[in-house]
Coordinates of C-alpha atoms and ligand atoms in Angstrom, one line a residue:
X1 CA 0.0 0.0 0.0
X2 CA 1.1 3.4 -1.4
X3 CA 1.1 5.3 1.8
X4 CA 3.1 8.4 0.9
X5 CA 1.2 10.1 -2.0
X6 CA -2.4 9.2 -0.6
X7 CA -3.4 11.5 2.1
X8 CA -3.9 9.8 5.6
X9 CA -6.3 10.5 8.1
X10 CA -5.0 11.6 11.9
X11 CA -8.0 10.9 14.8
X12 CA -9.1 13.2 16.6
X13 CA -8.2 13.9 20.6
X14 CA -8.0 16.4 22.6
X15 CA -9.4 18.5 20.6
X16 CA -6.6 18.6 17.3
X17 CA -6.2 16.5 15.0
X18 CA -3.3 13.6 16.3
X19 CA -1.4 10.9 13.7
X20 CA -2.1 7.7 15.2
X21 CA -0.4 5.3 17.2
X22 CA -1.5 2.7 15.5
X23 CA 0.7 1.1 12.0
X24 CA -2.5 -0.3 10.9
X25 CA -4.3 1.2 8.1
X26 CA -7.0 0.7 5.6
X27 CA -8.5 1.9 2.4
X28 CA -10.9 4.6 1.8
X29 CA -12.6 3.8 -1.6
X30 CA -14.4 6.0 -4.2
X31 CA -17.2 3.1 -4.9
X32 CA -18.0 5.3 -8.1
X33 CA -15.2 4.7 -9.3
X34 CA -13.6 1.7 -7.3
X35 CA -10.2 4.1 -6.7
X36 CA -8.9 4.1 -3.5
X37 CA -8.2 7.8 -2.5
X38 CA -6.9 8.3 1.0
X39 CA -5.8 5.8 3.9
X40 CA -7.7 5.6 7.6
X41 CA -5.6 4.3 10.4
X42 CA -6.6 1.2 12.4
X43 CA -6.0 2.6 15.8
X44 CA -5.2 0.4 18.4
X45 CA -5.6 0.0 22.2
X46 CA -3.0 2.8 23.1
X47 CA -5.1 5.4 20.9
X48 CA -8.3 4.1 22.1
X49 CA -6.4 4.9 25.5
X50 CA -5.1 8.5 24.6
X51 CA -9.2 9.3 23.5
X52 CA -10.4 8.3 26.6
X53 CA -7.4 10.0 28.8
X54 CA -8.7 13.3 27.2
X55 CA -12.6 12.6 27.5
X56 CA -11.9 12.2 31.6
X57 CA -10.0 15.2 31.7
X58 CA -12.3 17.3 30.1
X59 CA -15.4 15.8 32.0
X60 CA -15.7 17.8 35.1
X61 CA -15.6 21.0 33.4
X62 CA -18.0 19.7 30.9
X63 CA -20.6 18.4 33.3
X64 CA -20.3 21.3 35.6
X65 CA -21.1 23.6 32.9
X66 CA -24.3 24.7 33.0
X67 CA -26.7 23.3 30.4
X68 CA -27.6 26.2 28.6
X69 CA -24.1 27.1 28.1
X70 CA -23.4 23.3 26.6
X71 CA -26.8 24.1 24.7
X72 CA -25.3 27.3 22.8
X73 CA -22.2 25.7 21.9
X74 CA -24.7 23.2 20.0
X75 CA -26.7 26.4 18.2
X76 CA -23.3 27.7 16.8
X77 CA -22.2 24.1 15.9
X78 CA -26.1 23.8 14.3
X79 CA -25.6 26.7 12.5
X80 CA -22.1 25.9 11.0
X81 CA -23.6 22.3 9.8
X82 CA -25.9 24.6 8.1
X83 CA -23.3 26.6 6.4
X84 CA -21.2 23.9 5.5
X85 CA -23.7 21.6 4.2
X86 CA -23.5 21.1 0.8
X87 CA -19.6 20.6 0.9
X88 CA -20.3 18.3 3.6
X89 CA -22.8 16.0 1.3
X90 CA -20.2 16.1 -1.6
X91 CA -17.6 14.3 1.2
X92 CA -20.0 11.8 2.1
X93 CA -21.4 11.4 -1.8
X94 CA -17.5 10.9 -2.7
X95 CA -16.9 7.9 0.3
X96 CA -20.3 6.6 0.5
X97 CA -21.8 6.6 -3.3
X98 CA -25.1 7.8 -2.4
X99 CA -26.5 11.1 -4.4
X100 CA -25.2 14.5 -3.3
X101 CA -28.8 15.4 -2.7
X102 CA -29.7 12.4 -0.9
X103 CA -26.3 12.7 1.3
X104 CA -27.7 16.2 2.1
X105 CA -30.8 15.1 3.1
X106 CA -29.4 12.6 5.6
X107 CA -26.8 15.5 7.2
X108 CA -30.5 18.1 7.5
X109 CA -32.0 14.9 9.7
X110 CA -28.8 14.6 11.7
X111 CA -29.1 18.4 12.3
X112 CA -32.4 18.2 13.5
X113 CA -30.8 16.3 16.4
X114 CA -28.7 19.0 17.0
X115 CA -31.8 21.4 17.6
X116 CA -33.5 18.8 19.5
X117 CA -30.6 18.8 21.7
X118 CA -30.5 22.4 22.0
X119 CA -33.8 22.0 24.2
X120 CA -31.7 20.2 27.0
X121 CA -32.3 22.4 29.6
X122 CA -35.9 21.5 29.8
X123 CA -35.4 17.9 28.7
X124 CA -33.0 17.5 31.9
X125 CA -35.6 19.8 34.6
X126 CA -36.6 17.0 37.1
X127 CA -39.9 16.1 39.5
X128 CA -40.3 18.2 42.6
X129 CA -42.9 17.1 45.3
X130 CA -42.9 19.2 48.4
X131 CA -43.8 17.5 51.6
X132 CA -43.7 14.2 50.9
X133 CA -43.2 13.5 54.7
X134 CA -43.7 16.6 57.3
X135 CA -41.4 18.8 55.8
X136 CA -39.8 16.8 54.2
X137 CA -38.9 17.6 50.1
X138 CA -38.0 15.2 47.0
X139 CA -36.7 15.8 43.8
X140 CA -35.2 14.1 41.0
X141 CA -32.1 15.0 38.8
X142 CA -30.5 13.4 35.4
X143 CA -26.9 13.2 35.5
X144 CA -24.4 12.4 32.8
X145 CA -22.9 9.1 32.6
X146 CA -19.6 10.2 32.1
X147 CA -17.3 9.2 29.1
X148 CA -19.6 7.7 26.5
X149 CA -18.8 6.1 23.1
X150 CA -20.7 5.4 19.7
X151 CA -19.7 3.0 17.0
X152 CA -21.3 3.7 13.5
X153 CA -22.1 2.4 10.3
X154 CA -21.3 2.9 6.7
X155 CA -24.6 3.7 5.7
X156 CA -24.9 7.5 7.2
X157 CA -21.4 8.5 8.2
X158 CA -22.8 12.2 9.2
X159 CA -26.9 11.4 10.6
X160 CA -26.1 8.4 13.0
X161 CA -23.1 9.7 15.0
X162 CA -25.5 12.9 15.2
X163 CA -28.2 10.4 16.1
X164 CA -25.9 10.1 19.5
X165 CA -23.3 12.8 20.2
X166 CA -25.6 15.9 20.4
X167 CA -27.4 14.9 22.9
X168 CA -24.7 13.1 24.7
X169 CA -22.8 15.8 24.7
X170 CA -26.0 18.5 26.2
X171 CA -26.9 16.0 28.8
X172 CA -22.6 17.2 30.0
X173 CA -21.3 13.6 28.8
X174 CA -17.8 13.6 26.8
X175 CA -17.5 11.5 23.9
X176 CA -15.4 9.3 21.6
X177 CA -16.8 8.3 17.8
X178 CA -16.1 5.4 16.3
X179 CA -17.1 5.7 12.6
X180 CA -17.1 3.4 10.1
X181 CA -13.9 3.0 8.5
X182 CA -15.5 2.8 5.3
X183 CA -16.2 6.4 4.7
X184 CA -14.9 8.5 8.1
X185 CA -14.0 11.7 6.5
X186 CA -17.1 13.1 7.7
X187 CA -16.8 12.4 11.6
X188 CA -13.0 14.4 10.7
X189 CA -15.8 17.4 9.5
X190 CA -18.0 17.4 12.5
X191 CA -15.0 17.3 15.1
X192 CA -13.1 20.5 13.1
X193 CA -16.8 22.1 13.7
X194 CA -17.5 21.5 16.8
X195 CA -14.3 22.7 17.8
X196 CA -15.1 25.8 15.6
X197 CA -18.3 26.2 17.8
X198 CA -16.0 26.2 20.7
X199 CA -16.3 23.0 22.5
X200 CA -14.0 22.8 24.9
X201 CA -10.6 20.6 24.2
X202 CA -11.5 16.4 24.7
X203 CA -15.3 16.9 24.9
X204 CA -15.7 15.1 21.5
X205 CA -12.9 12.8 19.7
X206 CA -13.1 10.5 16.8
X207 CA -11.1 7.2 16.9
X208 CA -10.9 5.6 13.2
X209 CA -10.7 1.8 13.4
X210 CA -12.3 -1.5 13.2
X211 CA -12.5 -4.8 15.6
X212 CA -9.3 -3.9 17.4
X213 CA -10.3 -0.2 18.4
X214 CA -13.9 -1.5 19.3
X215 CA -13.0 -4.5 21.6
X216 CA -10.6 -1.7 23.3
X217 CA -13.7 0.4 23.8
X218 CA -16.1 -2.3 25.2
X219 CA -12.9 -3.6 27.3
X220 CA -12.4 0.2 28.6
X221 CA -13.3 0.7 32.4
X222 CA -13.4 4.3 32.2
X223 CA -16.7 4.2 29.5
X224 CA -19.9 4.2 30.6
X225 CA -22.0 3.7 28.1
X226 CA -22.1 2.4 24.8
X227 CA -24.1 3.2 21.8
X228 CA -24.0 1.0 18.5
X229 CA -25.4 1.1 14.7
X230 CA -24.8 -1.7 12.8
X231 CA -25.3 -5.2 11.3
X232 CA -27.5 -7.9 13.9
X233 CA -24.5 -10.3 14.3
X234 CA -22.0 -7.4 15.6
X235 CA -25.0 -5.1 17.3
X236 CA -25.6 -8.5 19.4
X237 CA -22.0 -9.2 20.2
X238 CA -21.3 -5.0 21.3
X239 CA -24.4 -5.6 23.8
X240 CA -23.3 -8.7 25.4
X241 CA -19.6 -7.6 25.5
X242 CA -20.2 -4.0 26.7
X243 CA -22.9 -5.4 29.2
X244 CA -20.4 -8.1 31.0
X245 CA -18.4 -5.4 31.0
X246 CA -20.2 -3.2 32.9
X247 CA -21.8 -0.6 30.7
X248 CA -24.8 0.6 29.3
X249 CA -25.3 -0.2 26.0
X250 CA -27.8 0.2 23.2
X251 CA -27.2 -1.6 19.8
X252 CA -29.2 -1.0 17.2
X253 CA -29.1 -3.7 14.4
X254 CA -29.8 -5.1 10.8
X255 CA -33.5 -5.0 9.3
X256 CA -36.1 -6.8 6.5
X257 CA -38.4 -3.8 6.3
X258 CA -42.4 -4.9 4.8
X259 CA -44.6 -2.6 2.8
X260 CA -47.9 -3.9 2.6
X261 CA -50.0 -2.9 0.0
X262 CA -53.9 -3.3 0.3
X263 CA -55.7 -3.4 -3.1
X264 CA -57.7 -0.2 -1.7
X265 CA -54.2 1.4 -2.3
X266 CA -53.3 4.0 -4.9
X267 CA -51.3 2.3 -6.9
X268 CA -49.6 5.2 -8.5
X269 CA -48.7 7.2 -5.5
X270 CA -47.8 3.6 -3.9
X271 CA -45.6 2.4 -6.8
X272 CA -43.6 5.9 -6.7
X273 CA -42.8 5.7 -3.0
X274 CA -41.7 2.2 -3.1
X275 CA -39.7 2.8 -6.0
X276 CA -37.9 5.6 -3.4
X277 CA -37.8 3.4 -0.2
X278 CA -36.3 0.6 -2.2
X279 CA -33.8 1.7 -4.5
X280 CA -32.8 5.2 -2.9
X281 CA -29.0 4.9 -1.9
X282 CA -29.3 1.6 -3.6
X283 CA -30.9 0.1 -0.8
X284 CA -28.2 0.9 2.0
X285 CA -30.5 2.1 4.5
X286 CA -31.8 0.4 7.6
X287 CA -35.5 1.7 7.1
X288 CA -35.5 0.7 3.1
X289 CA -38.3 -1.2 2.0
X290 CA -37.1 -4.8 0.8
X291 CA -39.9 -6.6 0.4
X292 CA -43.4 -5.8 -0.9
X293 CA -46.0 -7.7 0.4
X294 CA -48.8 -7.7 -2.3
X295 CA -52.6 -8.2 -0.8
X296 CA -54.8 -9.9 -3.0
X297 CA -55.8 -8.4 -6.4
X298 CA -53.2 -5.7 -6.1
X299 CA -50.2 -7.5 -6.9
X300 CA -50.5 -7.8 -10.6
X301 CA -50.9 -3.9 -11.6
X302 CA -48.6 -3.3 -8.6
X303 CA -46.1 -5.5 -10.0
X304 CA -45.8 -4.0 -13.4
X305 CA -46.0 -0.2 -12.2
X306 CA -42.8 -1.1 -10.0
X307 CA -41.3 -3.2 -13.0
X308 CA -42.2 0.0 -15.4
X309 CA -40.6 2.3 -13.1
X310 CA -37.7 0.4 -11.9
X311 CA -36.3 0.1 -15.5
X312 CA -36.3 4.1 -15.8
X313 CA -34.6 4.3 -12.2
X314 CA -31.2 6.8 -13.5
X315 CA -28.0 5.0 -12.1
X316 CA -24.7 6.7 -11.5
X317 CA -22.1 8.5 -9.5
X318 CA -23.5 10.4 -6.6
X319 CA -22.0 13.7 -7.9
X320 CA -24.2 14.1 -11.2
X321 CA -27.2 15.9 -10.4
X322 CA -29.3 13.5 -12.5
X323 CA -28.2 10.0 -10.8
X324 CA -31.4 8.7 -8.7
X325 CA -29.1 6.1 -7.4
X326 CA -25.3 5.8 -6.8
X327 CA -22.9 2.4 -6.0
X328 CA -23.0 0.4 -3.0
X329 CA -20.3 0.6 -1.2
X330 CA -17.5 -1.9 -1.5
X331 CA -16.7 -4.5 -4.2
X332 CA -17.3 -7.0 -1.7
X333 CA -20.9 -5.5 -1.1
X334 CA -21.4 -5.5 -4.7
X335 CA -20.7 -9.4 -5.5
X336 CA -22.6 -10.6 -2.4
X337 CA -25.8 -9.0 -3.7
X338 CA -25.0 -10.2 -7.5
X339 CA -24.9 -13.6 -5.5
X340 CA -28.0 -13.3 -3.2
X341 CA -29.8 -12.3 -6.9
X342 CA -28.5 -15.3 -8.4
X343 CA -30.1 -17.6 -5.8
X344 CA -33.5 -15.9 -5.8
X345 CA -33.5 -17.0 -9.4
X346 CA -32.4 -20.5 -8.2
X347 CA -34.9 -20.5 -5.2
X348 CA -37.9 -20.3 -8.1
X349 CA -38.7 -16.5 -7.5
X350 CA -39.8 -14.6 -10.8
X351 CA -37.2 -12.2 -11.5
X352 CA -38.9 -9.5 -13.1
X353 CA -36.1 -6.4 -13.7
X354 CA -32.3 -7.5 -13.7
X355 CA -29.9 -5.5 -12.0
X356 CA -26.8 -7.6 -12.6
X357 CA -25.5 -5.9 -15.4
X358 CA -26.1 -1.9 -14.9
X359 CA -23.9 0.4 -17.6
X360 CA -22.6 3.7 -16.4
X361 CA -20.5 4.7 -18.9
X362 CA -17.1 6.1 -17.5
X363 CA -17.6 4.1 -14.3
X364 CA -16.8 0.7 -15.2
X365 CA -15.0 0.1 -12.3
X366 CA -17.6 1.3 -10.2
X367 CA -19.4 -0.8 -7.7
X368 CA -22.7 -0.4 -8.9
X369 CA -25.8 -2.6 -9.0
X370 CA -29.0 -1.7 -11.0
X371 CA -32.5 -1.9 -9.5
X372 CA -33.8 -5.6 -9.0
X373 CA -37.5 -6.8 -8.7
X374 CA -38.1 -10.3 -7.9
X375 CA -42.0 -11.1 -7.7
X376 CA -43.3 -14.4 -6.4
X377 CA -40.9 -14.7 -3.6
X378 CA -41.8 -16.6 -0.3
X379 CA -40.5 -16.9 2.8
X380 CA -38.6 -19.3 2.7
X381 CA -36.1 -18.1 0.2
X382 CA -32.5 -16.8 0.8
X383 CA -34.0 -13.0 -0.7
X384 CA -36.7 -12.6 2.0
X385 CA -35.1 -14.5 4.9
X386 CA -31.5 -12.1 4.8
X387 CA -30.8 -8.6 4.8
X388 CA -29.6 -7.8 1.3
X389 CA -28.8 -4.1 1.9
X390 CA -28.8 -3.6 -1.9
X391 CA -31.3 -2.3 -4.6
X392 CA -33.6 -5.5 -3.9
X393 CA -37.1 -5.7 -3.8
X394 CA -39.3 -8.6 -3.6
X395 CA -42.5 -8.8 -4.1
X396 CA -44.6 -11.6 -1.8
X397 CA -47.9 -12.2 -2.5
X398 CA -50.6 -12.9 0.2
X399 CA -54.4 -13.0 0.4
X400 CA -55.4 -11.3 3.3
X401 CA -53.7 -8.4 5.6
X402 CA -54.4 -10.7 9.2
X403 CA -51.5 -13.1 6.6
X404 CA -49.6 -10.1 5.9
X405 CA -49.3 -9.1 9.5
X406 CA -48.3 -12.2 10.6
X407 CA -45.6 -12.7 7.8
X408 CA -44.2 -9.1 9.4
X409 CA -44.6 -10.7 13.2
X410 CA -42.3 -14.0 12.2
X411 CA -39.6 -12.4 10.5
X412 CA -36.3 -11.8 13.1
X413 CA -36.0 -7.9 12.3
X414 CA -38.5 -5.7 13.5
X415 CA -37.2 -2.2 12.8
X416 CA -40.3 -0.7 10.2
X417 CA -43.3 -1.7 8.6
X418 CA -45.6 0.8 6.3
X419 CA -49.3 -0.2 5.1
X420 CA -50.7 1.1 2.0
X421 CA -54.2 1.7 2.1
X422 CA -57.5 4.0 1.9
X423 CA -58.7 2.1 4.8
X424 CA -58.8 3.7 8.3
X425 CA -59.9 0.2 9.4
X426 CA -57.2 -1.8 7.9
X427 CA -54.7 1.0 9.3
X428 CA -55.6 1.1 12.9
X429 CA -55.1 -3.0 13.0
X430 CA -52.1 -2.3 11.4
X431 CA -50.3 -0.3 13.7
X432 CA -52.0 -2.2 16.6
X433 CA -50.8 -5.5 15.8
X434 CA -47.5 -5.3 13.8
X435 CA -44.4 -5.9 16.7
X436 CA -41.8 -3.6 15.0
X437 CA -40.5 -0.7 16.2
X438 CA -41.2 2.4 13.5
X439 CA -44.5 2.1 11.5
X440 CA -45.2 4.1 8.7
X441 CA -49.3 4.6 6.7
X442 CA -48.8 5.2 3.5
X443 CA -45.4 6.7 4.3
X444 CA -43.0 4.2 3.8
X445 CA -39.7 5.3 5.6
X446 CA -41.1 6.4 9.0
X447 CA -37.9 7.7 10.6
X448 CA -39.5 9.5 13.5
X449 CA -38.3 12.9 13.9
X450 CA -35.4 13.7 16.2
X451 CA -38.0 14.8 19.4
X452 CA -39.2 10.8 19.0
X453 CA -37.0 8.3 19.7
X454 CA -35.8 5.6 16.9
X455 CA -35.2 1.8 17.2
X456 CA -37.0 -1.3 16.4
X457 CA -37.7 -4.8 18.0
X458 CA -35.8 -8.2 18.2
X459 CA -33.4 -8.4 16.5
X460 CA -33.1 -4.8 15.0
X461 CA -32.2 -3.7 18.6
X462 CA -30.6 -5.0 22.2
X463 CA -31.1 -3.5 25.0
X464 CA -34.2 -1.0 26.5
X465 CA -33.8 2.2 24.8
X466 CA -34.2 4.1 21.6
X467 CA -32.5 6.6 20.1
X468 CA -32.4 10.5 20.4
X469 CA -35.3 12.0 21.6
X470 CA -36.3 11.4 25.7
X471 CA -34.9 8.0 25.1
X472 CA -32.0 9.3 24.3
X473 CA -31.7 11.6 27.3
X474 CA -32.7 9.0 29.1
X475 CA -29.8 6.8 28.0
X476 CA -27.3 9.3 28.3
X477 CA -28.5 10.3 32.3
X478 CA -28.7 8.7 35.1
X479 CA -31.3 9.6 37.4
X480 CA -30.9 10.4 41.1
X481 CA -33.7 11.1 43.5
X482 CA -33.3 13.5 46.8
X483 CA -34.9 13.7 50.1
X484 CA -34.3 16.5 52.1
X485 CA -35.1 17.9 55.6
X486 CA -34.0 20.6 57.2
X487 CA -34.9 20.2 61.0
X488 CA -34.8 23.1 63.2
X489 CA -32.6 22.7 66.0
X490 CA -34.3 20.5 68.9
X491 CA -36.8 18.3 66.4
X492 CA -36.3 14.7 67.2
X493 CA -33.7 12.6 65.6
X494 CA -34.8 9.7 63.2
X495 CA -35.1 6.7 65.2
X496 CA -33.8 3.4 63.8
X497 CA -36.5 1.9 62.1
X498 CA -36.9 2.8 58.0
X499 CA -38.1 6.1 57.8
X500 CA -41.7 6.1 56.5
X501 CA -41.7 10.4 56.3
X502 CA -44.9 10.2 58.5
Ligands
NAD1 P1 -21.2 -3.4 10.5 O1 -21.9 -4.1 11.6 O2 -20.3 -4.2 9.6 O3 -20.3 -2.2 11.1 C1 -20.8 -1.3 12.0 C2 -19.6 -0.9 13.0 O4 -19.1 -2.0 13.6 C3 -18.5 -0.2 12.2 O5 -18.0 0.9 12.9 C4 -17.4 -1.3 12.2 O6 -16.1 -0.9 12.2 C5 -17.7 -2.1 13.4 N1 -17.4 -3.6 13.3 C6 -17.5 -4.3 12.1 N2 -17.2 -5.6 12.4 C7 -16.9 -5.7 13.7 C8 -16.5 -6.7 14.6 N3 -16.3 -8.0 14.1 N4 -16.3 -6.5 15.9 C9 -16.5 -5.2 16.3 N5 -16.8 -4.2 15.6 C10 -17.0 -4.4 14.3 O7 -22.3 -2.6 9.6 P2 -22.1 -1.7 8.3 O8 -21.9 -2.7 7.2 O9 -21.2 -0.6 8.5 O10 -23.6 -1.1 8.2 C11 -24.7 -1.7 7.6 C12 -25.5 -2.4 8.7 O11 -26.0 -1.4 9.6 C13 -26.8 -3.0 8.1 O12 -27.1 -4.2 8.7 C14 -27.9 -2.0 8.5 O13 -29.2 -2.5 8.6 C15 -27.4 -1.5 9.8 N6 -28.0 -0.3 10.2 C16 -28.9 -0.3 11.2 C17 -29.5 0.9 11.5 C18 -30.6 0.9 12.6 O14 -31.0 2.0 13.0 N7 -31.1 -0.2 13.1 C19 -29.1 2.1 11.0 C20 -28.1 2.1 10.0 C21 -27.5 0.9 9.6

């Protein structure tokens, strides 16, 4: 590996920008064009150290700080997400693949975190009850955990860590990222800024790594708390790792989002929108829709609209304004979907448009897929029972929506579920009975805004709490409740039984 001419990326500590300790380092690819255009260090145990040597240090001062004070360093470091934003979408397009618009979209959700946690001085007031015993008072507080960390994802280097560190950070926590080393550039963007918005030196740092840096942060005795986005199988080991280790930890996993689509349904606005939740940045998102479950008579026009549409989808590089859809994101990535394609067609499913063989001229070494409709799958096949995370869909067809709901209830993953329908019948049983986390009627990526909390069920999540909003607050506090008296001199002494405040 060439590691002179290609630039390489320091971490973050202290508040500067540090070369690593580690020797380790990988490859940041351009998955538009398969060239690999700077090195990300693998950092080790001793830089997972030096991260959380300055996150102590700077925690007293950060906790003491009162939280509107920590809540204006967040408006300034809002405001300059704002300004920087479209540069900011163009880094994450060039590392990630997805569209420059759609990579712009995903930073304006992260930064409606920010302004969520801007609110953190009411989100932390606590419960007051005055004379719970004779004269006797009781109130709650939240207090930070202390040094927390986050682990991310390829899929949105700039909204998930925002999903976490903004409010982390207002409820007087310090904080060390762990992005994905896939495309980390953008963690590099958000520590400069924050810095810019004048928080304090060691507050937020960004370790680059992989296995090695995250076992050193679920070994670490000085972090408190732990919170992951990723695949099931590695979201399951971070929970039970971090928990026998002592922290709190919240690990948010893989997902097999359903649409179901009632023959009540308009087709046209439904085709459109599953044409978006499908194939938009080529299917990398946790709350894409992969499969389409097809109720009765509206399969067969639903079928061909998608088909009809899915052949027009524009595919190529994120940075030309009229791509719909960009790469995936490794090679790897790429030939594991060809593959999982390849065995619906051997599993007996219909394959209706081809994706294995998408032309974007100039970009033949790009890792790109083209859209994919299978119809006729069942549940039994390899293309409905994993997550493909790849411009997939599969249509399964079933008779009633009681069959529909219970095909949602078996499957593993349990992070979103949308119904299309007319019927306000159909969609109160809907989000009664479905057991996933996010539901979505006739909206069919229901990421809840930031002041709601995100996360879904089994296994799409471990352990008890969400996501940002009062979940997240939650996660990041711990809460402490007071009981005061103040006896004037000569009242009578508590006796030794258990005080029952009478
Ligand atoms: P991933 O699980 O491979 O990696 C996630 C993080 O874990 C990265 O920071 C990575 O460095 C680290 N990691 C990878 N292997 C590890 C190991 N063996 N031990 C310890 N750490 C390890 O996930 P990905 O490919 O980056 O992202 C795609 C996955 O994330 C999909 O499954 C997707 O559904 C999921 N995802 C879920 C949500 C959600 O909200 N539930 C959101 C976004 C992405």
């Amino acid at each position: 590996m060439d590691l002179t001419t290609l630039e390489r990326l320091p971490l973050w500590i202290g508040g500067r920008a540090v070369a690593a300790h580690t020797t380790r380092y990988g490859e940041i690819t351009n998955p538009a064009t398969g060239e690999v255009i700077r090195h990300v260090p693998l950092a080790d145990a001793v830089d997972v150290d030096s991260a959380v040597d300055a996150a102590k240090a700077a925690l007293p001062a950060w906790r003491a700080a009162p939280a509107l004070r920590r809540a204006r360093i967040l408006m300034r470091f809002r405001d300059l997400m704002q300004t920087h934003k479209s540069d900011m979408a163009r880094l994450v397009s060039q590392e990630h693949g997805k569209t420059a618009a759609d990579a712009e979209g995903s930073i304006t959700r992260g930064i409606e975190v920010i302004e969520f946690a801007t609110g953190i001085p009411h989100l932390l007031k606590g419960d007051f009850s005055d004379n719970v015993g004779t004269e006797v008072d009781s109130f709650s507080l939240r207090q930070p955990m202390g040094v927390c960390a986050g682990i991310t994802p390829f899929n949105f280097p700039a909204m998930v860590p925002m999903w976490m560190f903004p409010v982390a950070l207002a409820c007087g926590n310090t904080f060390i990222l762990k992005p994905s080393e896939r495309d980390p550039s953008m963690s590099m963007r958000m520590a400069e800024l924050l810095d810019e918005a004048g928080l304090p030196d060691g507050v937020f740092n960004v370790v680059h790594g992989d296995k090695e840096a995250v076992d050193a942060i679920l070994l670490h005795p000085d972090i408190k708390a732990v919170s992951f986005v990723g695949s099931t199988p590695i979201a399951k080991y971070i929970y039970e790792t971090g928990a026998r280790h002592g922290k709190r930890v919240q690990a948010l996993g893989g997902a097999k989002n359903h649409a179901v689509v009632m023959p009540d349904a308009d087709l046209a606005f439904t085709a459109e929108a599953l044409i978006g939740a499908g194939y938009g940045s080529a299917g990398e998102r946790c709350m894409a829709v992969s499969v389409v479950v097809a109720v009765g008579d509206a399969a067969e026009p639903l079928c061909a609209r998608l088909a009809e549409r899915a052949r027009r989808v524009a595919v190529g590089p994120g940075d030309r304004p009229e791509s719909e859809m960009g790469p995936v994101i490794t090679c790897a990535a790429r030939d594991r979907i060809m593959g999982l394609i390849d065995r619906g067609v051997a599993e007996g499913a219909t394959l209706v448009v081809d994706g294995r063989k998408p032309v974007v001229p100039g970009h033949e070494q790009g890792f790109f897929v083209g859209p994919t409709l299978f119809d006729h799958a069942t549940a039994q096949m390899a293309i409905y029972r994993e997550e493909i995370f790849g411009p997939v869909l599969a249509i399964v067809r079933v008779d009633s929506l009681e069959a529909a709901i219970a095909l949602i209830n078996a499957n593993p993953y349990a992070n979103g579920a949308a119904l299309f329908t007319r019927s306000g019948f159909a969609s109160r049983r809907f989000q009664q009975d479905v057991e996933v986390g996010m539901i979505g009627i006739n909206v069919p990526i229901p990421v809840p805004m930031a002041f709601y909390s995100f996360g879904g069920w089994r296994n799409s999540l471990f352990g008890d709490l969400h996501v940002h909003g009062m979940d997240g607050v939650r996660f990041y506090t711990r809460g402490k409740a007071v009981t005061t008296r103040w006896p004037d001199d000569g009242s009578a002494a508590p006796g030794f039984h258990l005080p029952t405040l009478g």
